[in-house]
Amino acid sequence: MTNNELTKLQYPIGQYVGPITFSPTIIDGYIDIISDFPHHLRKETGHLSDSQLDTEYRPQGWTIRQLVHHCADSHLNAYTRFKLALTEEKPTIKPYREDKWAELIDGKSLPIAYSLSLLESLHFRWITLLKALTVEELKRTFIHPENGKEITLEENIGIYAWHCEHHLAHIIKLKERMNWK
Ligand code: NI
């Protein structure tokens, strides 16, 4: 497999690219993607067998099981970052080692049902919060300590809408290649 093909498997929808300006329509579209994600994820994975769930989506990549649990890990952290930014002044957030989290026993081996239901509850609370954000709140920020970058909440909504579609595409593309229904 060429490097180009591997990159295409790893970034099936490309890297995140933000809009030039965050209009209410664009932000609402992002929130809809985040809102629909748990349902889409369950639809794509809920019926898969254990051996299908334990298939890597690309060479040396995560299994579908790890992808589902990773989405729960990632979105729990994301939710916390929104709440920190809404309640503190420019908080510095705590990064986490997503690769190592995915190798811990819960992320590697539990039935996906636990993360599917966790995501359903979490996203319900998350989008309740996101839909209520005022124009001023959307401009609130947190600081990522690895690059010192200040990130607005509206930008972070865009990043997580991308994150939902990015991982859904991993699963959908693998199922297409394997001819799984
Ligand atoms: Ni991810």
mmCIF file of C-alpha atoms and ligand atoms in Angstrom:
data_model
loop_
_atom_site.group_PDB
_atom_site.id
_atom_site.type_symbol
_atom_site.label_atom_id
_atom_site.label_comp_id
_atom_site.label_asym_id
_atom_site.label_seq_id
_atom_site.Cartn_x
_atom_site.Cartn_y
_atom_site.Cartn_z
ATOM 1 C CA MET A 1 0.000 0.000 0.000
ATOM 2 C CA THR A 2 1.378 3.436 -0.901
ATOM 3 C CA ASN A 3 1.668 6.279 1.623
ATOM 4 C CA ASN A 4 -1.051 8.070 -0.307
ATOM 5 C CA GLU A 5 -3.442 5.143 0.079
ATOM 6 C CA LEU A 6 -2.639 4.871 3.799
ATOM 7 C CA THR A 7 -3.327 8.600 4.290
ATOM 8 C CA LYS A 8 -6.639 8.196 2.472
ATOM 9 C CA LEU A 9 -7.594 5.368 4.856
ATOM 10 C CA GLN A 10 -6.536 7.404 7.897
ATOM 11 C CA TYR A 11 -8.179 10.678 6.744
ATOM 12 C CA PRO A 12 -11.110 9.581 4.576
ATOM 13 C CA ILE A 13 -12.755 13.037 4.747
ATOM 14 C CA GLY A 14 -9.447 14.946 4.952
ATOM 15 C CA GLN A 15 -8.168 17.004 7.880
ATOM 16 C CA TYR A 16 -10.431 19.490 9.660
ATOM 17 C CA VAL A 17 -10.757 22.761 7.743
ATOM 18 C CA GLY A 18 -12.754 25.504 9.463
ATOM 19 C CA PRO A 19 -15.047 27.954 7.695
ATOM 20 C CA ILE A 20 -13.892 31.511 6.956
ATOM 21 C CA THR A 21 -16.601 32.835 9.261
ATOM 22 C CA PHE A 22 -18.828 30.994 11.709
ATOM 23 C CA SER A 23 -22.371 31.954 10.696
ATOM 24 C CA PRO A 24 -25.351 30.729 12.771
ATOM 25 C CA THR A 25 -26.280 28.429 9.857
ATOM 26 C CA ILE A 26 -22.836 26.836 9.826
ATOM 27 C CA ILE A 27 -22.827 26.373 13.605
ATOM 28 C CA ASP A 28 -26.348 24.878 13.545
ATOM 29 C CA GLY A 29 -25.164 22.433 10.871
ATOM 30 C CA TYR A 30 -22.251 21.363 13.063
ATOM 31 C CA ILE A 31 -24.540 20.926 16.077
ATOM 32 C CA ASP A 32 -26.895 18.759 13.975
ATOM 33 C CA ILE A 33 -23.969 16.482 13.044
ATOM 34 C CA ILE A 34 -22.983 16.127 16.720
ATOM 35 C CA SER A 35 -26.632 15.555 17.637
ATOM 36 C CA ASP A 36 -27.135 12.763 15.082
ATOM 37 C CA PHE A 37 -23.813 11.027 15.732
ATOM 38 C CA PRO A 38 -24.812 8.487 18.454
ATOM 39 C CA HIS A 39 -27.724 7.310 16.296
ATOM 40 C CA HIS A 40 -25.514 6.997 13.189
ATOM 41 C CA LEU A 41 -22.812 5.194 15.108
ATOM 42 C CA ARG A 42 -25.298 2.686 16.529
ATOM 43 C CA LYS A 43 -26.799 2.144 13.083
ATOM 44 C CA GLU A 44 -23.371 1.408 11.572
ATOM 45 C CA THR A 45 -22.012 -0.790 14.376
ATOM 46 C CA GLY A 46 -24.831 -2.158 16.558
ATOM 47 C CA HIS A 47 -25.334 -5.299 14.492
ATOM 48 C CA LEU A 48 -21.661 -6.200 13.843
ATOM 49 C CA SER A 49 -20.203 -9.465 15.166
ATOM 50 C CA ASP A 50 -17.318 -9.591 17.636
ATOM 51 C CA SER A 51 -14.883 -10.562 14.896
ATOM 52 C CA GLN A 52 -16.056 -7.662 12.732
ATOM 53 C CA LEU A 53 -15.749 -5.277 15.695
ATOM 54 C CA ASP A 54 -12.207 -6.522 16.299
ATOM 55 C CA THR A 55 -11.117 -5.733 12.714
ATOM 56 C CA GLU A 56 -8.686 -2.840 12.206
ATOM 57 C CA TYR A 57 -10.053 -0.065 9.976
ATOM 58 C CA ARG A 58 -6.567 0.319 8.422
ATOM 59 C CA PRO A 59 -3.186 -1.477 8.781
ATOM 60 C CA GLN A 60 -1.858 -0.800 12.334
ATOM 61 C CA GLY A 61 -5.038 1.168 13.061
ATOM 62 C CA TRP A 62 -7.682 0.862 15.747
ATOM 63 C CA THR A 63 -10.374 -1.787 15.578
ATOM 64 C CA ILE A 64 -14.001 -0.707 15.179
ATOM 65 C CA ARG A 65 -14.460 -1.578 18.871
ATOM 66 C CA GLN A 66 -11.594 0.756 19.798
ATOM 67 C CA LEU A 67 -12.990 3.486 17.507
ATOM 68 C CA VAL A 68 -16.384 3.387 19.245
ATOM 69 C CA HIS A 69 -14.836 3.490 22.723
ATOM 70 C CA HIS A 70 -12.427 6.222 21.543
ATOM 71 C CA CYS A 71 -15.379 8.403 20.505
ATOM 72 C CA ALA A 72 -16.727 8.117 24.055
ATOM 73 C CA ASP A 73 -13.279 8.926 25.548
ATOM 74 C CA SER A 74 -12.805 11.871 23.199
ATOM 75 C CA HIS A 75 -16.264 13.355 23.575
ATOM 76 C CA LEU A 76 -16.184 13.075 27.385
ATOM 77 C CA ASN A 77 -13.017 15.168 27.277
ATOM 78 C CA ALA A 78 -14.554 17.579 24.766
ATOM 79 C CA TYR A 79 -17.667 18.070 26.897
ATOM 80 C CA THR A 80 -15.469 18.859 29.897
ATOM 81 C CA ARG A 81 -13.544 21.449 27.855
ATOM 82 C CA PHE A 82 -16.750 23.257 26.873
ATOM 83 C CA LYS A 83 -17.856 23.389 30.497
ATOM 84 C CA LEU A 84 -14.454 24.606 31.678
ATOM 85 C CA ALA A 85 -14.408 27.372 29.055
ATOM 86 C CA LEU A 86 -17.934 28.452 30.037
ATOM 87 C CA THR A 87 -17.184 28.665 33.738
ATOM 88 C CA GLU A 88 -13.545 29.837 33.898
ATOM 89 C CA GLU A 89 -11.502 32.526 32.127
ATOM 90 C CA LYS A 90 -9.399 31.007 29.330
ATOM 91 C CA PRO A 91 -8.697 27.762 31.184
ATOM 92 C CA THR A 92 -5.768 25.636 30.098
ATOM 93 C CA ILE A 93 -7.228 22.229 29.339
ATOM 94 C CA LYS A 94 -5.703 18.839 30.066
ATOM 95 C CA PRO A 95 -4.730 16.827 26.990
ATOM 96 C CA TYR A 96 -4.929 13.059 27.202
ATOM 97 C CA ARG A 97 -3.055 10.239 25.460
ATOM 98 C CA GLU A 98 -5.812 8.907 23.218
ATOM 99 C CA ASP A 99 -3.554 6.140 21.871
ATOM 100 C CA LYS A 100 -2.892 4.846 25.393
ATOM 101 C CA TRP A 101 -6.521 5.216 26.484
ATOM 102 C CA ALA A 102 -7.517 3.050 23.500
ATOM 103 C CA GLU A 103 -5.225 0.279 24.756
ATOM 104 C CA LEU A 104 -6.712 0.199 28.292
ATOM 105 C CA ILE A 105 -8.945 -2.776 29.005
ATOM 106 C CA ASP A 106 -12.285 -0.932 28.760
ATOM 107 C CA GLY A 107 -11.393 0.787 25.485
ATOM 108 C CA LYS A 108 -9.984 -2.351 23.965
ATOM 109 C CA SER A 109 -12.325 -5.127 24.994
ATOM 110 C CA LEU A 110 -15.701 -4.074 26.423
ATOM 111 C CA PRO A 111 -18.872 -4.600 24.366
ATOM 112 C CA ILE A 112 -19.541 -1.414 22.367
ATOM 113 C CA ALA A 113 -23.061 -1.206 23.839
ATOM 114 C CA TYR A 114 -21.600 0.567 26.878
ATOM 115 C CA SER A 115 -20.083 3.372 24.803
ATOM 116 C CA LEU A 116 -23.068 3.590 22.443
ATOM 117 C CA SER A 117 -25.401 4.277 25.371
ATOM 118 C CA LEU A 118 -22.844 6.531 27.057
ATOM 119 C CA LEU A 119 -22.587 8.586 23.845
ATOM 120 C CA GLU A 120 -26.382 8.843 23.585
ATOM 121 C CA SER A 121 -26.645 10.293 27.094
ATOM 122 C CA LEU A 122 -23.541 12.438 26.776
ATOM 123 C CA HIS A 123 -24.504 13.944 23.409
ATOM 124 C CA PHE A 124 -27.985 14.749 24.699
ATOM 125 C CA ARG A 125 -26.480 16.840 27.494
ATOM 126 C CA TRP A 126 -23.777 18.227 25.174
ATOM 127 C CA ILE A 127 -26.138 19.459 22.459
ATOM 128 C CA THR A 128 -28.518 20.882 25.064
ATOM 129 C CA LEU A 129 -25.559 22.997 26.156
ATOM 130 C CA LEU A 130 -24.391 23.821 22.604
ATOM 131 C CA LYS A 131 -27.842 24.883 21.374
ATOM 132 C CA ALA A 132 -28.163 27.339 24.272
ATOM 133 C CA LEU A 133 -24.818 29.106 23.682
ATOM 134 C CA THR A 134 -25.091 32.857 23.104
ATOM 135 C CA VAL A 135 -23.025 34.742 20.508
ATOM 136 C CA GLU A 136 -20.724 35.885 23.346
ATOM 137 C CA GLU A 137 -20.365 32.382 24.762
ATOM 138 C CA LEU A 138 -19.437 30.990 21.339
ATOM 139 C CA LYS A 139 -16.431 33.354 21.424
ATOM 140 C CA ARG A 140 -15.206 32.089 24.811
ATOM 141 C CA THR A 141 -11.936 30.215 24.635
ATOM 142 C CA PHE A 142 -9.699 27.629 26.241
ATOM 143 C CA ILE A 143 -5.984 27.160 25.827
ATOM 144 C CA HIS A 144 -4.415 23.978 24.537
ATOM 145 C CA PRO A 145 -1.095 23.633 26.406
ATOM 146 C CA GLU A 146 0.712 21.631 23.695
ATOM 147 C CA ASN A 147 0.806 24.540 21.227
ATOM 148 C CA GLY A 148 -0.441 27.406 23.439
ATOM 149 C CA LYS A 149 -3.251 27.951 20.956
ATOM 150 C CA GLU A 150 -6.443 29.674 22.102
ATOM 151 C CA ILE A 151 -9.495 27.895 20.720
ATOM 152 C CA THR A 152 -12.982 29.405 20.580
ATOM 153 C CA LEU A 153 -15.997 27.277 21.418
ATOM 154 C CA GLU A 154 -17.460 27.826 17.940
ATOM 155 C CA GLU A 155 -14.244 26.489 16.443
ATOM 156 C CA ASN A 156 -14.347 23.537 18.819
ATOM 157 C CA ILE A 157 -17.909 22.749 17.703
ATOM 158 C CA GLY A 158 -16.580 22.583 14.123
ATOM 159 C CA ILE A 159 -13.682 20.365 15.172
ATOM 160 C CA TYR A 160 -15.984 17.865 16.922
ATOM 161 C CA ALA A 161 -18.488 17.787 14.059
ATOM 162 C CA TRP A 162 -15.485 16.864 11.895
ATOM 163 C CA HIS A 163 -14.406 14.292 14.500
ATOM 164 C CA CYS A 164 -17.816 12.573 14.359
ATOM 165 C CA GLU A 165 -17.734 12.351 10.554
ATOM 166 C CA HIS A 166 -14.053 11.358 10.482
ATOM 167 C CA HIS A 167 -14.579 8.255 12.634
ATOM 168 C CA LEU A 168 -17.936 7.354 11.062
ATOM 169 C CA ALA A 169 -16.168 7.392 7.679
ATOM 170 C CA HIS A 170 -13.512 4.966 8.993
ATOM 171 C CA ILE A 171 -16.257 2.491 9.861
ATOM 172 C CA ILE A 172 -18.369 3.004 6.739
ATOM 173 C CA LYS A 173 -15.350 2.709 4.399
ATOM 174 C CA LEU A 174 -14.137 -0.481 6.101
ATOM 175 C CA LYS A 175 -17.615 -2.032 5.827
ATOM 176 C CA GLU A 176 -17.704 -1.135 2.120
ATOM 177 C CA ARG A 177 -14.288 -2.683 1.481
ATOM 178 C CA MET A 178 -15.226 -5.837 3.408
ATOM 179 C CA ASN A 179 -18.666 -5.938 1.828
ATOM 180 C CA TRP A 180 -20.336 -6.040 5.261
ATOM 181 C CA LYS A 181 -23.942 -4.900 5.453
HETATM 182 NI NI NI B 1 -10.458 10.656 17.148
#
